[in-house]
Amino acid sequence: MKTKNLKLTADNREEILKEAGEVILSGGLVVFPTETVYGLGANALNESAVQKIFLAKGRPSDNPIILHIGDESWLDDLVESVSGTQQKLIDAFWPGPLTLIFKKKENVSSIVSGGLDTIAIRMPKNSFALDLLKKVGVPIGAPSANISGKPSATDANTAFADLSGQVSLIVDDGFSNIGLESTVVKEDNENILILRAGSVTKEMIEGVVSKPVFFATKKEDLNSSPGTKYRHYAPKAKLQIIAGDSENIGENLLKIANENLKNGIRVGILGTVENMNIYKGFEPNVFSLGSKNDMLQISRNVYRGLRFFDDKDVDLILVEAFEEKDLGVAVMDRFKKASAV
Ligand code: TXA
Ligand code: MG
């Protein structure tokens, strides 16, 4: 299959919407932009189309897929019920980077839900994604547009590198605004559990619900979100996180980089712009994630940074740690998963 990679402009927007809509409705695959990361989309109501997603990504079949919807009213056909707490979260964060887990209706295919009786749903904020959903009028099932296990694609060319030949169309809308996948949230009886950290932070959720909010840590909670058990976001080289307070972290990292270099290990560095002058000796194998005072800029660059080193000859990537609060939780979650072996 020949893959078209089309750059979205004001002039061709309608044409590309039409073409992408036709591919989705005829059971094909489209890579489309969302505000979090690029999605690999198929008509979620068409089982054979959804199966193509698993094949294209090399995704395990028990790892369920998020449904993207174009309007809140679509929930009626997909889920058994919406709780008061879920409604508050929807009102506060949709459209946007928050995925909620619902009990699914019988008619939703268990291929989409990975065999679970629940289903993950979100309404994306990217305007092309929303317009595409409204145009096709069916939910689009879409995982991140990368080969399973690799860092997610936050631009069209990365999606093309991973999925060329497997999808009909890639819609290029520049770099993803947030750069990390949506927050995944599940309600149990007394609590709100965050199954995957994202840019809708624990603090933001606490601001709108009256229940206690926790990051899921117990195995049984995480097992209910099968995606969390697979290796994720992994660059080719090993990744090591360097801790330290922000005053001395650059010096710490440099010391460890030099020790590795002495042992013949080729080092890459992912750091903040504030410390770039410290790392000069390691150029060109240095990638700036942005300013430590702008966590959105950092989050946008997490996967770009990890992917940057895939084309470089390095054995070990050293990354500065970030404070685990607000968006820093999601950033550190991805680096920890990328460093797990
Ligand atoms: O931002 C995002 O969420 C992106 C864009 C494309 O929307 N999508 C994305 O999909 O990250 P994916 O497939 O890479 O991640 C889906 C996550 C996995 O961790 C999966 O286990 C979890 O959502 N999930 C899906 N259905 C679930 C369910 N029924 N219960 C618990 N977790 C579920
Ligand atoms: Mg993914």
PDB file of N, CA, C and O in Angstrom, residues 251-286:
ATOM      1  N   GLU A 251      25.654  19.448  36.631  1.00  0.00           N
ATOM      2  CA  GLU A 251      27.003  18.997  37.016  1.00  0.00           C
ATOM      3  C   GLU A 251      27.000  17.496  37.315  1.00  0.00           C
ATOM      4  O   GLU A 251      27.918  16.771  36.925  1.00  0.00           O
ATOM      5  N   ASN A 252      25.976  17.041  38.032  1.00  0.00           N
ATOM      6  CA  ASN A 252      25.846  15.599  38.309  1.00  0.00           C
ATOM      7  C   ASN A 252      25.841  14.794  37.028  1.00  0.00           C
ATOM      8  O   ASN A 252      26.533  13.779  36.892  1.00  0.00           O
ATOM      9  N   LEU A 253      25.006  15.257  36.103  1.00  0.00           N
ATOM     10  CA  LEU A 253      24.855  14.518  34.858  1.00  0.00           C
ATOM     11  C   LEU A 253      26.173  14.485  34.096  1.00  0.00           C
ATOM     12  O   LEU A 253      26.596  13.438  33.598  1.00  0.00           O
ATOM     13  N   LEU A 254      26.847  15.633  34.050  1.00  0.00           N
ATOM     14  CA  LEU A 254      28.112  15.712  33.322  1.00  0.00           C
ATOM     15  C   LEU A 254      29.130  14.717  33.885  1.00  0.00           C
ATOM     16  O   LEU A 254      29.846  14.041  33.141  1.00  0.00           O
ATOM     17  N   LYS A 255      29.172  14.616  35.204  1.00  0.00           N
ATOM     18  CA  LYS A 255      30.108  13.703  35.858  1.00  0.00           C
ATOM     19  C   LYS A 255      29.831  12.251  35.411  1.00  0.00           C
ATOM     20  O   LYS A 255      30.744  11.522  35.021  1.00  0.00           O
ATOM     21  N   ILE A 256      28.570  11.885  35.439  1.00  0.00           N
ATOM     22  CA  ILE A 256      28.200  10.513  35.054  1.00  0.00           C
ATOM     23  C   ILE A 256      28.459  10.291  33.562  1.00  0.00           C
ATOM     24  O   ILE A 256      28.916   9.231  33.141  1.00  0.00           O
ATOM     25  N   ALA A 257      28.212  11.321  32.765  1.00  0.00           N
ATOM     26  CA  ALA A 257      28.475  11.226  31.323  1.00  0.00           C
ATOM     27  C   ALA A 257      29.966  10.973  31.082  1.00  0.00           C
ATOM     28  O   ALA A 257      30.348  10.103  30.290  1.00  0.00           O
ATOM     29  N   ASN A 258      30.826  11.710  31.788  1.00  0.00           N
ATOM     30  CA  ASN A 258      32.268  11.560  31.606  1.00  0.00           C
ATOM     31  C   ASN A 258      32.765  10.183  32.059  1.00  0.00           C
ATOM     32  O   ASN A 258      33.623   9.581  31.407  1.00  0.00           O
ATOM     33  N   GLU A 259      32.213   9.697  33.174  1.00  0.00           N
ATOM     34  CA  GLU A 259      32.600   8.350  33.638  1.00  0.00           C
ATOM     35  C   GLU A 259      32.272   7.294  32.592  1.00  0.00           C
ATOM     36  O   GLU A 259      33.073   6.398  32.306  1.00  0.00           O
ATOM     37  N   ASN A 260      31.073   7.406  32.005  1.00  0.00           N
ATOM     38  CA  ASN A 260      30.684   6.443  30.972  1.00  0.00           C
ATOM     39  C   ASN A 260      31.583   6.538  29.754  1.00  0.00           C
ATOM     40  O   ASN A 260      31.992   5.529  29.187  1.00  0.00           O
ATOM     41  N   LEU A 261      31.870   7.772  29.372  1.00  0.00           N
ATOM     42  CA  LEU A 261      32.721   7.998  28.203  1.00  0.00           C
ATOM     43  C   LEU A 261      34.080   7.317  28.395  1.00  0.00           C
ATOM     44  O   LEU A 261      34.607   6.677  27.479  1.00  0.00           O
ATOM     45  N   LYS A 262      34.631   7.449  29.611  1.00  0.00           N
ATOM     46  CA  LYS A 262      35.918   6.829  29.922  1.00  0.00           C
ATOM     47  C   LYS A 262      35.879   5.327  29.729  1.00  0.00           C
ATOM     48  O   LYS A 262      36.863   4.702  29.367  1.00  0.00           O
ATOM     49  N   ASN A 263      34.697   4.738  29.986  1.00  0.00           N
ATOM     50  CA  ASN A 263      34.541   3.283  29.816  1.00  0.00           C
ATOM     51  C   ASN A 263      34.151   2.890  28.401  1.00  0.00           C
ATOM     52  O   ASN A 263      33.687   1.771  28.163  1.00  0.00           O
ATOM     53  N   GLY A 264      34.258   3.825  27.481  1.00  0.00           N
ATOM     54  CA  GLY A 264      33.988   3.509  26.069  1.00  0.00           C
ATOM     55  C   GLY A 264      32.511   3.478  25.723  1.00  0.00           C
ATOM     56  O   GLY A 264      32.128   2.975  24.661  1.00  0.00           O
ATOM     57  N   ILE A 265      31.675   3.998  26.610  1.00  0.00           N
ATOM     58  CA  ILE A 265      30.231   4.024  26.329  1.00  0.00           C
ATOM     59  C   ILE A 265      29.877   5.347  25.653  1.00  0.00           C
ATOM     60  O   ILE A 265      30.270   6.422  26.129  1.00  0.00           O
ATOM     61  N   ARG A 266      29.165   5.241  24.534  1.00  0.00           N
ATOM     62  CA  ARG A 266      28.801   6.450  23.787  1.00  0.00           C
ATOM     63  C   ARG A 266      27.540   7.055  24.407  1.00  0.00           C
ATOM     64  O   ARG A 266      26.503   6.398  24.477  1.00  0.00           O
ATOM     65  N   VAL A 267      27.670   8.314  24.846  1.00  0.00           N
ATOM     66  CA  VAL A 267      26.619   8.928  25.651  1.00  0.00           C
ATOM     67  C   VAL A 267      25.846   9.984  24.868  1.00  0.00           C
ATOM     68  O   VAL A 267      26.424  10.780  24.128  1.00  0.00           O
ATOM     69  N   GLY A 268      24.512   9.993  25.057  1.00  0.00           N
ATOM     70  CA  GLY A 268      23.657  11.085  24.588  1.00  0.00           C
ATOM     71  C   GLY A 268      23.056  11.772  25.809  1.00  0.00           C
ATOM     72  O   GLY A 268      22.894  11.138  26.853  1.00  0.00           O
ATOM     73  N   ILE A 269      22.757  13.060  25.669  1.00  0.00           N
ATOM     74  CA  ILE A 269      22.224  13.800  26.820  1.00  0.00           C
ATOM     75  C   ILE A 269      20.913  14.499  26.450  1.00  0.00           C
ATOM     76  O   ILE A 269      20.819  15.192  25.433  1.00  0.00           O
ATOM     77  N   LEU A 270      19.883  14.285  27.309  1.00  0.00           N
ATOM     78  CA  LEU A 270      18.595  14.982  27.197  1.00  0.00           C
ATOM     79  C   LEU A 270      18.509  15.910  28.395  1.00  0.00           C
ATOM     80  O   LEU A 270      18.416  15.442  29.534  1.00  0.00           O
ATOM     81  N   GLY A 271      18.573  17.217  28.140  1.00  0.00           N
ATOM     82  CA  GLY A 271      18.608  18.125  29.279  1.00  0.00           C
ATOM     83  C   GLY A 271      17.824  19.399  29.047  1.00  0.00           C
ATOM     84  O   GLY A 271      17.236  19.601  27.972  1.00  0.00           O
ATOM     85  N   THR A 272      17.831  20.236  30.060  1.00  0.00           N
ATOM     86  CA  THR A 272      17.120  21.509  29.946  1.00  0.00           C
ATOM     87  C   THR A 272      18.030  22.554  29.317  1.00  0.00           C
ATOM     88  O   THR A 272      19.263  22.455  29.377  1.00  0.00           O
ATOM     89  N   VAL A 273      17.408  23.573  28.729  1.00  0.00           N
ATOM     90  CA  VAL A 273      18.164  24.606  28.034  1.00  0.00           C
ATOM     91  C   VAL A 273      19.109  25.318  29.005  1.00  0.00           C
ATOM     92  O   VAL A 273      20.213  25.737  28.634  1.00  0.00           O
ATOM     93  N   GLU A 274      18.698  25.384  30.281  1.00  0.00           N
ATOM     94  CA  GLU A 274      19.519  26.057  31.302  1.00  0.00           C
ATOM     95  C   GLU A 274      20.900  25.400  31.445  1.00  0.00           C
ATOM     96  O   GLU A 274      21.852  26.051  31.867  1.00  0.00           O
ATOM     97  N   ASN A 275      20.993  24.108  31.120  1.00  0.00           N
ATOM     98  CA  ASN A 275      22.266  23.396  31.324  1.00  0.00           C
ATOM     99  C   ASN A 275      23.036  23.097  30.034  1.00  0.00           C
ATOM    100  O   ASN A 275      24.050  22.394  30.065  1.00  0.00           O
ATOM    101  N   MET A 276      22.566  23.629  28.922  1.00  0.00           N
ATOM    102  CA  MET A 276      23.184  23.268  27.641  1.00  0.00           C
ATOM    103  C   MET A 276      24.679  23.613  27.593  1.00  0.00           C
ATOM    104  O   MET A 276      25.470  22.868  27.018  1.00  0.00           O
ATOM    105  N   ASN A 277      25.051  24.724  28.208  1.00  0.00           N
ATOM    106  CA  ASN A 277      26.483  25.093  28.141  1.00  0.00           C
ATOM    107  C   ASN A 277      27.359  24.068  28.873  1.00  0.00           C
ATOM    108  O   ASN A 277      28.500  23.829  28.489  1.00  0.00           O
ATOM    109  N   ILE A 278      26.808  23.429  29.906  1.00  0.00           N
ATOM    110  CA  ILE A 278      27.568  22.417  30.650  1.00  0.00           C
ATOM    111  C   ILE A 278      27.856  21.188  29.767  1.00  0.00           C
ATOM    112  O   ILE A 278      28.877  20.525  29.919  1.00  0.00           O
ATOM    113  N   TYR A 279      26.927  20.901  28.844  1.00  0.00           N
ATOM    114  CA  TYR A 279      27.029  19.654  28.058  1.00  0.00           C
ATOM    115  C   TYR A 279      27.758  19.832  26.728  1.00  0.00           C
ATOM    116  O   TYR A 279      27.781  18.906  25.908  1.00  0.00           O
ATOM    117  N   LYS A 280      28.321  21.017  26.478  1.00  0.00           N
ATOM    118  CA  LYS A 280      28.898  21.351  25.168  1.00  0.00           C
ATOM    119  C   LYS A 280      29.805  20.260  24.607  1.00  0.00           C
ATOM    120  O   LYS A 280      29.755  19.954  23.418  1.00  0.00           O
ATOM    121  N   GLY A 281      30.634  19.665  25.492  1.00  0.00           N
ATOM    122  CA  GLY A 281      31.591  18.665  25.037  1.00  0.00           C
ATOM    123  C   GLY A 281      30.936  17.418  24.440  1.00  0.00           C
ATOM    124  O   GLY A 281      31.604  16.626  23.776  1.00  0.00           O
ATOM    125  N   PHE A 282      29.650  17.218  24.681  1.00  0.00           N
ATOM    126  CA  PHE A 282      28.970  16.016  24.180  1.00  0.00           C
ATOM    127  C   PHE A 282      28.188  16.252  22.897  1.00  0.00           C
ATOM    128  O   PHE A 282      27.553  15.345  22.375  1.00  0.00           O
ATOM    129  N   GLU A 283      28.226  17.501  22.391  1.00  0.00           N
ATOM    130  CA  GLU A 283      27.559  17.772  21.118  1.00  0.00           C
ATOM    131  C   GLU A 283      28.213  16.960  20.017  1.00  0.00           C
ATOM    132  O   GLU A 283      29.427  16.726  20.096  1.00  0.00           O
ATOM    133  N   PRO A 284      27.515  16.493  18.997  1.00  0.00           N
ATOM    134  CA  PRO A 284      26.099  16.777  18.695  1.00  0.00           C
ATOM    135  C   PRO A 284      25.116  15.830  19.397  1.00  0.00           C
ATOM    136  O   PRO A 284      23.926  15.879  19.077  1.00  0.00           O
ATOM    137  N   ASN A 285      25.590  15.019  20.323  1.00  0.00           N
ATOM    138  CA  ASN A 285      24.671  14.059  20.945  1.00  0.00           C
ATOM    139  C   ASN A 285      23.983  14.637  22.186  1.00  0.00           C
ATOM    140  O   ASN A 285      23.931  14.010  23.246  1.00  0.00           O
ATOM    141  N   VAL A 286      23.483  15.866  22.017  1.00  0.00           N
ATOM    142  CA  VAL A 286      22.783  16.553  23.102  1.00  0.00           C
ATOM    143  C   VAL A 286      21.465  17.074  22.542  1.00  0.00           C
ATOM    144  O   VAL A 286      21.429  17.601  21.433  1.00  0.00           O
TER     145      VAL A 286
END
